[in-house]
Tab-separated table of C-alpha atoms and ligand atoms in Angstrom:
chain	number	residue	atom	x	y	z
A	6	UNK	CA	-12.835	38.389	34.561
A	7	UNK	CA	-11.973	36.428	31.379
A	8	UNK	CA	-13.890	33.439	30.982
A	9	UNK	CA	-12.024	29.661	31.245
A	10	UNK	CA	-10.496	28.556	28.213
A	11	UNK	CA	-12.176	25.252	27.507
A	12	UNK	CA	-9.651	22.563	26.049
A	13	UNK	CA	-10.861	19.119	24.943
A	14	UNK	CA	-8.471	16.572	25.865
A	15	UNK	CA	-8.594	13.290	23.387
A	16	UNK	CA	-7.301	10.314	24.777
A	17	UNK	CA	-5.795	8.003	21.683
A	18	UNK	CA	-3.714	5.507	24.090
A	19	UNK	CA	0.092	5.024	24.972
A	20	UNK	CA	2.299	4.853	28.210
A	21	UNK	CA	0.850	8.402	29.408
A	22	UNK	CA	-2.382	6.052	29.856
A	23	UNK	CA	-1.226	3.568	31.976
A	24	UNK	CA	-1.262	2.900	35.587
A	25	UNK	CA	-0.489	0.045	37.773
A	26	UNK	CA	-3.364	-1.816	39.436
A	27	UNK	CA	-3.024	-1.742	42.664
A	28	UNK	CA	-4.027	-5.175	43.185
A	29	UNK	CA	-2.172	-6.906	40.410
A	30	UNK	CA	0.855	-5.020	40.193
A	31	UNK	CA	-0.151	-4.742	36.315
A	32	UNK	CA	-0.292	-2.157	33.766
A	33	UNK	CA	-3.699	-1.035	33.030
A	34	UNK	CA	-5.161	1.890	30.959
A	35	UNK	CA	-6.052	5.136	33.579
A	36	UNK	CA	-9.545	6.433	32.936
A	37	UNK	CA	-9.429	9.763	31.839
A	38	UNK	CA	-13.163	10.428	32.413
A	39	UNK	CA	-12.131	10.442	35.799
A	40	UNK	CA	-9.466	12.248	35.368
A	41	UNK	CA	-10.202	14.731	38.422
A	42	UNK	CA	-10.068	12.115	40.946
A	43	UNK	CA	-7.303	10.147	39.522
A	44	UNK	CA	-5.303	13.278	39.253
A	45	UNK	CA	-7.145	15.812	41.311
A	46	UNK	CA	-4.088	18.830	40.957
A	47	UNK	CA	-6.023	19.011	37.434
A	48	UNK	CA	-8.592	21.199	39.185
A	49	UNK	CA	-6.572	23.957	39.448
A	50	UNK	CA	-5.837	24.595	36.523
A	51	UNK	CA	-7.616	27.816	35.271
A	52	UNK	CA	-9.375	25.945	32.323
A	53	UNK	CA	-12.393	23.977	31.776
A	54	UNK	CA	-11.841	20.451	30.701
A	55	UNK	CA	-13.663	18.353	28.875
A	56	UNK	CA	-12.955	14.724	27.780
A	57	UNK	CA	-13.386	12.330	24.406
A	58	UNK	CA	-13.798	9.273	25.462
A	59	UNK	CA	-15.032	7.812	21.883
A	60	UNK	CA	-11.771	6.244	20.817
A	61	UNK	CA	-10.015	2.460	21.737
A	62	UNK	CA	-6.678	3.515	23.600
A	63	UNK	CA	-4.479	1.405	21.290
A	64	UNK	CA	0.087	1.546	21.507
A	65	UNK	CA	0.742	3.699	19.216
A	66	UNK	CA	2.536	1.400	17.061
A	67	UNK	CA	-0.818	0.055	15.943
A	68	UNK	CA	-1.751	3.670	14.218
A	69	UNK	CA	-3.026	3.905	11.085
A	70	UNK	CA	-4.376	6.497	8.896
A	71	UNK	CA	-7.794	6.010	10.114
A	72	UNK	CA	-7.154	7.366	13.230
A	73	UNK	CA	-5.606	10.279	11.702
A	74	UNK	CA	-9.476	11.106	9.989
A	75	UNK	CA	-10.609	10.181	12.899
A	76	UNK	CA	-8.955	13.090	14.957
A	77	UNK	CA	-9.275	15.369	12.363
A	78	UNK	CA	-13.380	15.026	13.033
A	79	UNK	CA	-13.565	14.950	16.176
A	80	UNK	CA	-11.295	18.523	16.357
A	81	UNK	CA	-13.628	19.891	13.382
A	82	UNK	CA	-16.826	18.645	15.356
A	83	UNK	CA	-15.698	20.549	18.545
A	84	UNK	CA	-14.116	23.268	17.064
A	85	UNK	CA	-16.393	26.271	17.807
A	86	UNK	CA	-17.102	24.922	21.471
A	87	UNK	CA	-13.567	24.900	22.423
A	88	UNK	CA	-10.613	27.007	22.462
A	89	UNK	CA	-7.588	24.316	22.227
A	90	UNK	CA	-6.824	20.353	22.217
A	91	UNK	CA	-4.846	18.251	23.706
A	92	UNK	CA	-3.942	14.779	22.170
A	93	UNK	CA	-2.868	12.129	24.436
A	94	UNK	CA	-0.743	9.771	22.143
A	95	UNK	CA	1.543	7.497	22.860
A	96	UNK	CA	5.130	8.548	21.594
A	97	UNK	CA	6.225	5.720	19.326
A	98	UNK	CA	3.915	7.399	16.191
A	99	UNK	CA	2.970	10.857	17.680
A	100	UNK	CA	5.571	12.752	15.081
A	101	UNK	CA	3.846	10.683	12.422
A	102	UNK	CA	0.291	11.236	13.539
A	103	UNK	CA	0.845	15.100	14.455
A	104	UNK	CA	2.499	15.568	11.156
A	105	UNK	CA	-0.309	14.306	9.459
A	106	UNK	CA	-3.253	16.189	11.197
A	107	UNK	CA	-0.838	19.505	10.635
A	108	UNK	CA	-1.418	18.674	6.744
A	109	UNK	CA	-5.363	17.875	6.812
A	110	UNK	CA	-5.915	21.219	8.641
A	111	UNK	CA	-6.364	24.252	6.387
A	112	UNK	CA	-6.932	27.570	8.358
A	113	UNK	CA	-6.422	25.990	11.849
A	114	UNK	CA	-6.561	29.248	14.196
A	115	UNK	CA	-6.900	26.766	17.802
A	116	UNK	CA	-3.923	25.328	19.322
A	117	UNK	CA	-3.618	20.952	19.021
A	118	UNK	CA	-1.638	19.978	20.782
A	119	UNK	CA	0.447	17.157	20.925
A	120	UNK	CA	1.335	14.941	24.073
A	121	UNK	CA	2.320	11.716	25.617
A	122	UNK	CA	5.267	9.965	28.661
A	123	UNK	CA	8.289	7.936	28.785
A	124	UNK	CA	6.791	6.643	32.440
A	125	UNK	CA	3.289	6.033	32.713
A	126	UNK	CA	0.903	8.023	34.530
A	127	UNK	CA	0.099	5.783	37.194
A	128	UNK	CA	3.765	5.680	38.542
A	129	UNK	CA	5.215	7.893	40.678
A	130	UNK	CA	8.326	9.444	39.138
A	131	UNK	CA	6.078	9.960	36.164
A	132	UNK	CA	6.601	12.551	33.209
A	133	UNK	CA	2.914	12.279	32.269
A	134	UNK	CA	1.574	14.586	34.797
A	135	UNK	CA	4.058	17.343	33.910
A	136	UNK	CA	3.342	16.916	30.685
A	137	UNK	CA	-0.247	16.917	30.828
A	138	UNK	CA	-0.657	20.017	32.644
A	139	UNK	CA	2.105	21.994	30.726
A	140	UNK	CA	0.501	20.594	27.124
A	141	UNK	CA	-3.537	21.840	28.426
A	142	UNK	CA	-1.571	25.605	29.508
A	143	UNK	CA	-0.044	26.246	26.368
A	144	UNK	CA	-3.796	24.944	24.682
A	145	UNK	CA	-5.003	27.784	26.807
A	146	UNK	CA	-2.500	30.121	26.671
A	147	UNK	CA	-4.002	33.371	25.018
A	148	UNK	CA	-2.512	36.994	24.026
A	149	UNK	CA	-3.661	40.050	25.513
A	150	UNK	CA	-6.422	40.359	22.612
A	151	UNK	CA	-7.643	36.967	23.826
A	152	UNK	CA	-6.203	34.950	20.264
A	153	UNK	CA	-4.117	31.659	21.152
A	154	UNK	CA	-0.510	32.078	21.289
A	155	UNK	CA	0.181	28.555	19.293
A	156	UNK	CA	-2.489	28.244	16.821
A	157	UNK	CA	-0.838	24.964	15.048
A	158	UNK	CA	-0.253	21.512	15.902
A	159	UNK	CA	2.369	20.901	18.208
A	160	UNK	CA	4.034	18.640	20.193
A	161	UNK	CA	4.893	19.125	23.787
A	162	UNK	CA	7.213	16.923	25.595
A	163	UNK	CA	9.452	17.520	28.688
A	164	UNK	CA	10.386	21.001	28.766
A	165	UNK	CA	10.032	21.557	24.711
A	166	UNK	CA	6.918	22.686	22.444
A	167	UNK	CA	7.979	21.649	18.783
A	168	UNK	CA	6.384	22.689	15.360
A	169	UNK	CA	4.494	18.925	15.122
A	170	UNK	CA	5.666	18.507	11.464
A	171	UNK	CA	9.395	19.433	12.680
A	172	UNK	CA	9.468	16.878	15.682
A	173	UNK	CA	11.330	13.692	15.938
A	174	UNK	CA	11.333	10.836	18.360
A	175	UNK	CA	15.124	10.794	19.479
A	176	UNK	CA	15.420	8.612	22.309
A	177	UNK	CA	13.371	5.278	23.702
A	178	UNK	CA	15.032	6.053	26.893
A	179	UNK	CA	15.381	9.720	28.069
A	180	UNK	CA	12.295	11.484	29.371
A	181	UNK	CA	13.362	14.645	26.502
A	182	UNK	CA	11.738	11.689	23.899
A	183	UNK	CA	11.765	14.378	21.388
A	184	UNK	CA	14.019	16.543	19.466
A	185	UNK	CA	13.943	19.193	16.197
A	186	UNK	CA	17.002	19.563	14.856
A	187	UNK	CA	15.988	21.991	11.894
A	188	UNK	CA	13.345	23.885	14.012
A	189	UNK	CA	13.788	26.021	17.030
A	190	UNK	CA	11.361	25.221	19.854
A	191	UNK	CA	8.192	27.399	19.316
A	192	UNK	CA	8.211	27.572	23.227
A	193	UNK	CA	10.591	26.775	26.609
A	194	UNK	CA	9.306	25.678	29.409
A	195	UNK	CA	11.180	26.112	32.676
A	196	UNK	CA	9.776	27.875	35.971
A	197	UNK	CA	7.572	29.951	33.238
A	198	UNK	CA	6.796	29.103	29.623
A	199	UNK	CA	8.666	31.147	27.573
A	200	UNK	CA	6.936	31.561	23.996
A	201	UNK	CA	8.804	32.287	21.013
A	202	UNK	CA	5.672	33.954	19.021
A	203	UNK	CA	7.402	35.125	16.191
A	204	UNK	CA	8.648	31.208	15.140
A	205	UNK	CA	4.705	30.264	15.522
A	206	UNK	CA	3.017	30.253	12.496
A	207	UNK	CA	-0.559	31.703	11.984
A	208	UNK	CA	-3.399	30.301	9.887
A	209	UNK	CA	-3.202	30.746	6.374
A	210	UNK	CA	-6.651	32.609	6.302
A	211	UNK	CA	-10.083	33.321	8.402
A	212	UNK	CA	-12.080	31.120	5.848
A	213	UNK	CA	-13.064	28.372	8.327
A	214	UNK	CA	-11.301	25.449	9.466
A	215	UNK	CA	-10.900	22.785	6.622
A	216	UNK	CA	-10.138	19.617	7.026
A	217	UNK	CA	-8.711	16.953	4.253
A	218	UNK	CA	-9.498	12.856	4.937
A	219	UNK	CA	-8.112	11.779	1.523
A	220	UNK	CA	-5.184	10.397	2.287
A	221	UNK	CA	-2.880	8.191	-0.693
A	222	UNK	CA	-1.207	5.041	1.466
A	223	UNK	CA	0.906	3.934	-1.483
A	224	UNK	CA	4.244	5.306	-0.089
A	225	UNK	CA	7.621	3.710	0.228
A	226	UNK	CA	10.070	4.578	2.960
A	227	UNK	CA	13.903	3.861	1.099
A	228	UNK	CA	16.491	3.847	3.458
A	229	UNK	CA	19.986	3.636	1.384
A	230	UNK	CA	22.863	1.510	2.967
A	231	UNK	CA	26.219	0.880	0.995
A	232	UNK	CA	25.592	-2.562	-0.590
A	233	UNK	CA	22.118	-2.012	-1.787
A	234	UNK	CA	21.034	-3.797	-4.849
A	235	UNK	CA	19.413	-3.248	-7.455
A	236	UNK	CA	17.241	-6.336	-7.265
A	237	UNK	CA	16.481	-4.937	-4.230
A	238	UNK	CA	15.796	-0.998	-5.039
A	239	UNK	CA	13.881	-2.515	-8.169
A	240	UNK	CA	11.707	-4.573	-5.904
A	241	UNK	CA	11.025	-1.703	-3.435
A	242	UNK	CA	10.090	0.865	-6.452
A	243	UNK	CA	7.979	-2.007	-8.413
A	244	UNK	CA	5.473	-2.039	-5.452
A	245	UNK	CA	2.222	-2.164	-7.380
A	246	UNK	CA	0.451	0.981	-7.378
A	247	UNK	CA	2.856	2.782	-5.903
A	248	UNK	CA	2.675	6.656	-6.307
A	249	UNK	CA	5.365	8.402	-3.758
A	250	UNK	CA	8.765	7.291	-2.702
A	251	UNK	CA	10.943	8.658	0.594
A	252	UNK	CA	14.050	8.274	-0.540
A	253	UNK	CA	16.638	8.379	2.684
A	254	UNK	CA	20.092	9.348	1.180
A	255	UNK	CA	23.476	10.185	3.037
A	256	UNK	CA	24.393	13.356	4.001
A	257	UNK	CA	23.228	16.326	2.155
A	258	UNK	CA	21.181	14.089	-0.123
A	259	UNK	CA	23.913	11.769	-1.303
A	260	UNK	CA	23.447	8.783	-3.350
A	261	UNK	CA	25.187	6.014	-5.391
A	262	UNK	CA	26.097	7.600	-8.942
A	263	UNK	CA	25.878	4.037	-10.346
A	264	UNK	CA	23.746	4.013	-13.620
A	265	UNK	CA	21.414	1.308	-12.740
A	266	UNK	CA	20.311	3.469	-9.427
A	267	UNK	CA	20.219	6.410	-11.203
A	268	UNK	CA	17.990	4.638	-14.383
A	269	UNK	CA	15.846	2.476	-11.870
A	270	UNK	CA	14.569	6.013	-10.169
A	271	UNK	CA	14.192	7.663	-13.288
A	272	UNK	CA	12.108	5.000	-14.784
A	273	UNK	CA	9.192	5.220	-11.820
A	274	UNK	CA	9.340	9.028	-12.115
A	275	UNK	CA	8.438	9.024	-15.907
A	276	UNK	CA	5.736	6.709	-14.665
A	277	UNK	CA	4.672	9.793	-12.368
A	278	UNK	CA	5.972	8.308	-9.085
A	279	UNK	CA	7.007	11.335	-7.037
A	280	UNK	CA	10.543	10.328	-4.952
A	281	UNK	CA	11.688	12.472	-2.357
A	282	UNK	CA	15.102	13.190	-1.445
A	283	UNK	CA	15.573	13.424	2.582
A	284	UNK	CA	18.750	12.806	4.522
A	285	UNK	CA	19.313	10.147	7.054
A	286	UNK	CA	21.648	12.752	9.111
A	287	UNK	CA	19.827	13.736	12.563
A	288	UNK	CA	20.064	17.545	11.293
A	289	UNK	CA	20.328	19.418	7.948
A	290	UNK	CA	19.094	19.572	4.578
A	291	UNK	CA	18.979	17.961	1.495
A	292	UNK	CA	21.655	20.188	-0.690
A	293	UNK	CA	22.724	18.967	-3.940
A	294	UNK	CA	26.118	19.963	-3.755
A	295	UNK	CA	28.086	16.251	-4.536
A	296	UNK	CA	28.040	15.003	-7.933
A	297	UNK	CA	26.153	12.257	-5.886
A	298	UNK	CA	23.264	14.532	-5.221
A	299	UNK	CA	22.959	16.322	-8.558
A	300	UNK	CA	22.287	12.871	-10.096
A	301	UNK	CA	19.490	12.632	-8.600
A	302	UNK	CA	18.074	15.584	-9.306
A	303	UNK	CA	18.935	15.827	-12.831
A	304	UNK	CA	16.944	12.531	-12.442
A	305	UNK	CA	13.479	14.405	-11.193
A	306	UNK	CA	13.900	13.617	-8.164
A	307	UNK	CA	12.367	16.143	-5.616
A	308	UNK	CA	14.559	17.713	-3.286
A	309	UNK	CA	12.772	17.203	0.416
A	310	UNK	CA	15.157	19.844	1.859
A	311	UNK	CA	15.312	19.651	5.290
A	312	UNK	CA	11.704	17.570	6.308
A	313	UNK	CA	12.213	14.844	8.528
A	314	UNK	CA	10.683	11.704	7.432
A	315	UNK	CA	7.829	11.733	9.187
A	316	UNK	CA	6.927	14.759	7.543
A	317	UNK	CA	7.848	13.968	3.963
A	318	UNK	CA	5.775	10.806	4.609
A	319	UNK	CA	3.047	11.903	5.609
A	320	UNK	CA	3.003	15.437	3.215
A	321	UNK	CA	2.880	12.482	0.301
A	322	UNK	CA	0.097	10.843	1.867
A	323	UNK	CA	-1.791	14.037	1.965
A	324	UNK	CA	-0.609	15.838	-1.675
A	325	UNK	CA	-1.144	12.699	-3.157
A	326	UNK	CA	-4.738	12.325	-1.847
A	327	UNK	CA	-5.513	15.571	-3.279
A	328	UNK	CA	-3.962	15.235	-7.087
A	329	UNK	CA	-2.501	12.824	-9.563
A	330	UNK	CA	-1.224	15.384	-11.207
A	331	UNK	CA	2.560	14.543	-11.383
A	332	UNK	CA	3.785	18.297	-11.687
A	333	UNK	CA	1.456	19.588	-9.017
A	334	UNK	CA	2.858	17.021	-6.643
A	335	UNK	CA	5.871	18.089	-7.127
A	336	UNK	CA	5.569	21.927	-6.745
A	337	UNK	CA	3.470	21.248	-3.514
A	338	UNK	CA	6.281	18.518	-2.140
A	339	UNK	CA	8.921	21.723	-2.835
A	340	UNK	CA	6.497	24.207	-0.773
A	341	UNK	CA	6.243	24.639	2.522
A	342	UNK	CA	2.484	24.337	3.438
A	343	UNK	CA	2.470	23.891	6.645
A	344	UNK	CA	5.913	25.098	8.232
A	345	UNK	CA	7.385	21.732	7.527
A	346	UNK	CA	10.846	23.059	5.419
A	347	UNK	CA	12.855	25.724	5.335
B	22	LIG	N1	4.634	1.952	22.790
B	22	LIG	C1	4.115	3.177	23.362
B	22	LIG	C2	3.298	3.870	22.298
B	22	LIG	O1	3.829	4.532	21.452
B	22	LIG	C3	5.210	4.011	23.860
B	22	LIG	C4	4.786	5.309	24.489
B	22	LIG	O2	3.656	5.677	24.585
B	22	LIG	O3	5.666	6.047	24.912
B	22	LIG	O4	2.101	3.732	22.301
């Protein structure tokens, strides 16, 4: 008999952590330390669990970067006594946060994965519970030579296992939260999970798992509207210390072609800013096939292709926390590291 995959469930806060008192009628974080007797179906489940407990539960809105190294340890300080993760989250931030860790890990061979509800646990028509078990079997879920069958981070959510650094929050209502419009789903789940093992990507190497905390916060997010101006692009590029822009463009990477948007961008990158090019469009890639796109890249700016912004954001964060090298930033923003562009 094989032995139980052991999975580490970190609990990080959000509506899959809430339950309603009883008593008070009010909304109150569910203690997963008990998890077996609040949600004793858990004990079926061929795996061994095991809990972290170390963290505040906080709404994901309040996430910061710090809690980003802060996973990143704690999977690095469990990661030869377990076999997978789960990461309870709530699902305002997750594709932020998921992104992120899918960056500081070099080498990751154990599944992280990524998880959260639209309803909280503690009510009955919840999505949490489905979504907890499904996310802890595909942390187990092994090939017949006993390696995980989703080595990467991931995010599950209601019937869908996305590439974490492909995954977008779509909807505030619906329980499918999640969508990846450039990415097929590395996995379906419907009366049995149906992997799609050649989409899932493999560690880069077997040199041991590496993890990178340096993380560069001085990012701007631009999102373009008709009528922008350029007191106002000027003010958003002249954020001091700024190193890495998002640029959010229309279409396949559209922009204005007016000079002073065109000069105002390539000012910052002779300074060595990095700006990335991403579309605002649901879907698709950043193509410069408009006079409106070429612009911009004739001005340096780095084509994001198709990364979502969560991605590009947090890919800055993490390339520029490794270099200031201007040109090495931009060759690393135009590779795919971690799965995250086509
Ligand atoms: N505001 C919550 C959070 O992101 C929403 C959720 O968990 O779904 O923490």
């Amino acid at each position: 008999m094989t032995e139980k995959a052991k999975i580490l469930i970190i609990y990080t806060g959000g509506t899959i952590g809430m339950r309603t008192d009883p008593a008070t009628g009010a909304l109150r974080a569910f203690d997963f330390t008990d998890v077996y007797n609040e949600f004793p179906a858990l004990r079926s489940l061929p795996v061994e669990l095991q809990f972290y407990d170390g963290l505040t539960p906080i709404d994901s809105s309040n996430v910061t970067p710090e809690l980003w190294v802060q996973l990143a340890e704690i999977v690095r300080d469990h990661y030869d006594r377990v076999d997978g993760f789960v990461v309870l989250h709530g699902t305002d931030t997750m594709s932020y946060t998921a992104s992120a860790l899918s960056f500081m890990f070099e080498n990751l061979a154990k599944p992280v994965i990524f998880t959260g509800s639209q309803i909280p646990m503690g009510v009955l028509r919840t999505d949490g519970r489905e979504n907890l078990i499904t996310a802890i079997e595909i942390a187990a879920a092994r090939n017949a030579e006993g390696a995980p069958l989703v080595p990467e981070v991931a995010i599950y959510f209601q019937s869908n296992l996305f590439r974490a650094n492909r995954a977008t929050k779509r909807s505030a209502e619906q329980l499918n939260a999640f969508t990846s419009n450039n990415y097929p789903p590395l996995a379906e789940v419907g009366v049995a999970i149906n992997y799609q093992t050649s989409l899932v990507r493999r560690a880069e190497s077997i040199e041991p798992l590496k993890i990178s905390c340096s993380l560069c916060r001085d990012i701007v997010v631009i999102r373009l509207f008709p009528g922008i101006t350029e007191r106002t692009l000027r003010a958003m590029l002249g954020v001091e210390g700024v190193r890495g822009v998002v640029l959010e463009t229309y279409g396949a990477g559209n922009a204005p072609t007016a000079e002073w948007f065109v000069r105002a961008l390539s000012e910052v990158i002779e300074r060595g800013v990095c700006v990335v090019n991403v579309t605002q469009c649901h879907g698709g890639a950043v193509a410069a096939i408009y006079e409106t796109g070429v612009a911009l890249l004739n001005a340096g700016v780095v084509s994001g292709g198709d990364m979502t912004t969560e991605a590009a954001v947090t890919k800055l964060m993490y390339v520029l926390g490794q270099t200031t090298d201007p040109d090495e930033v931009r060759g690393q923003m135009l590779m795919s590291l971690r799965g995250e562009r086509s």
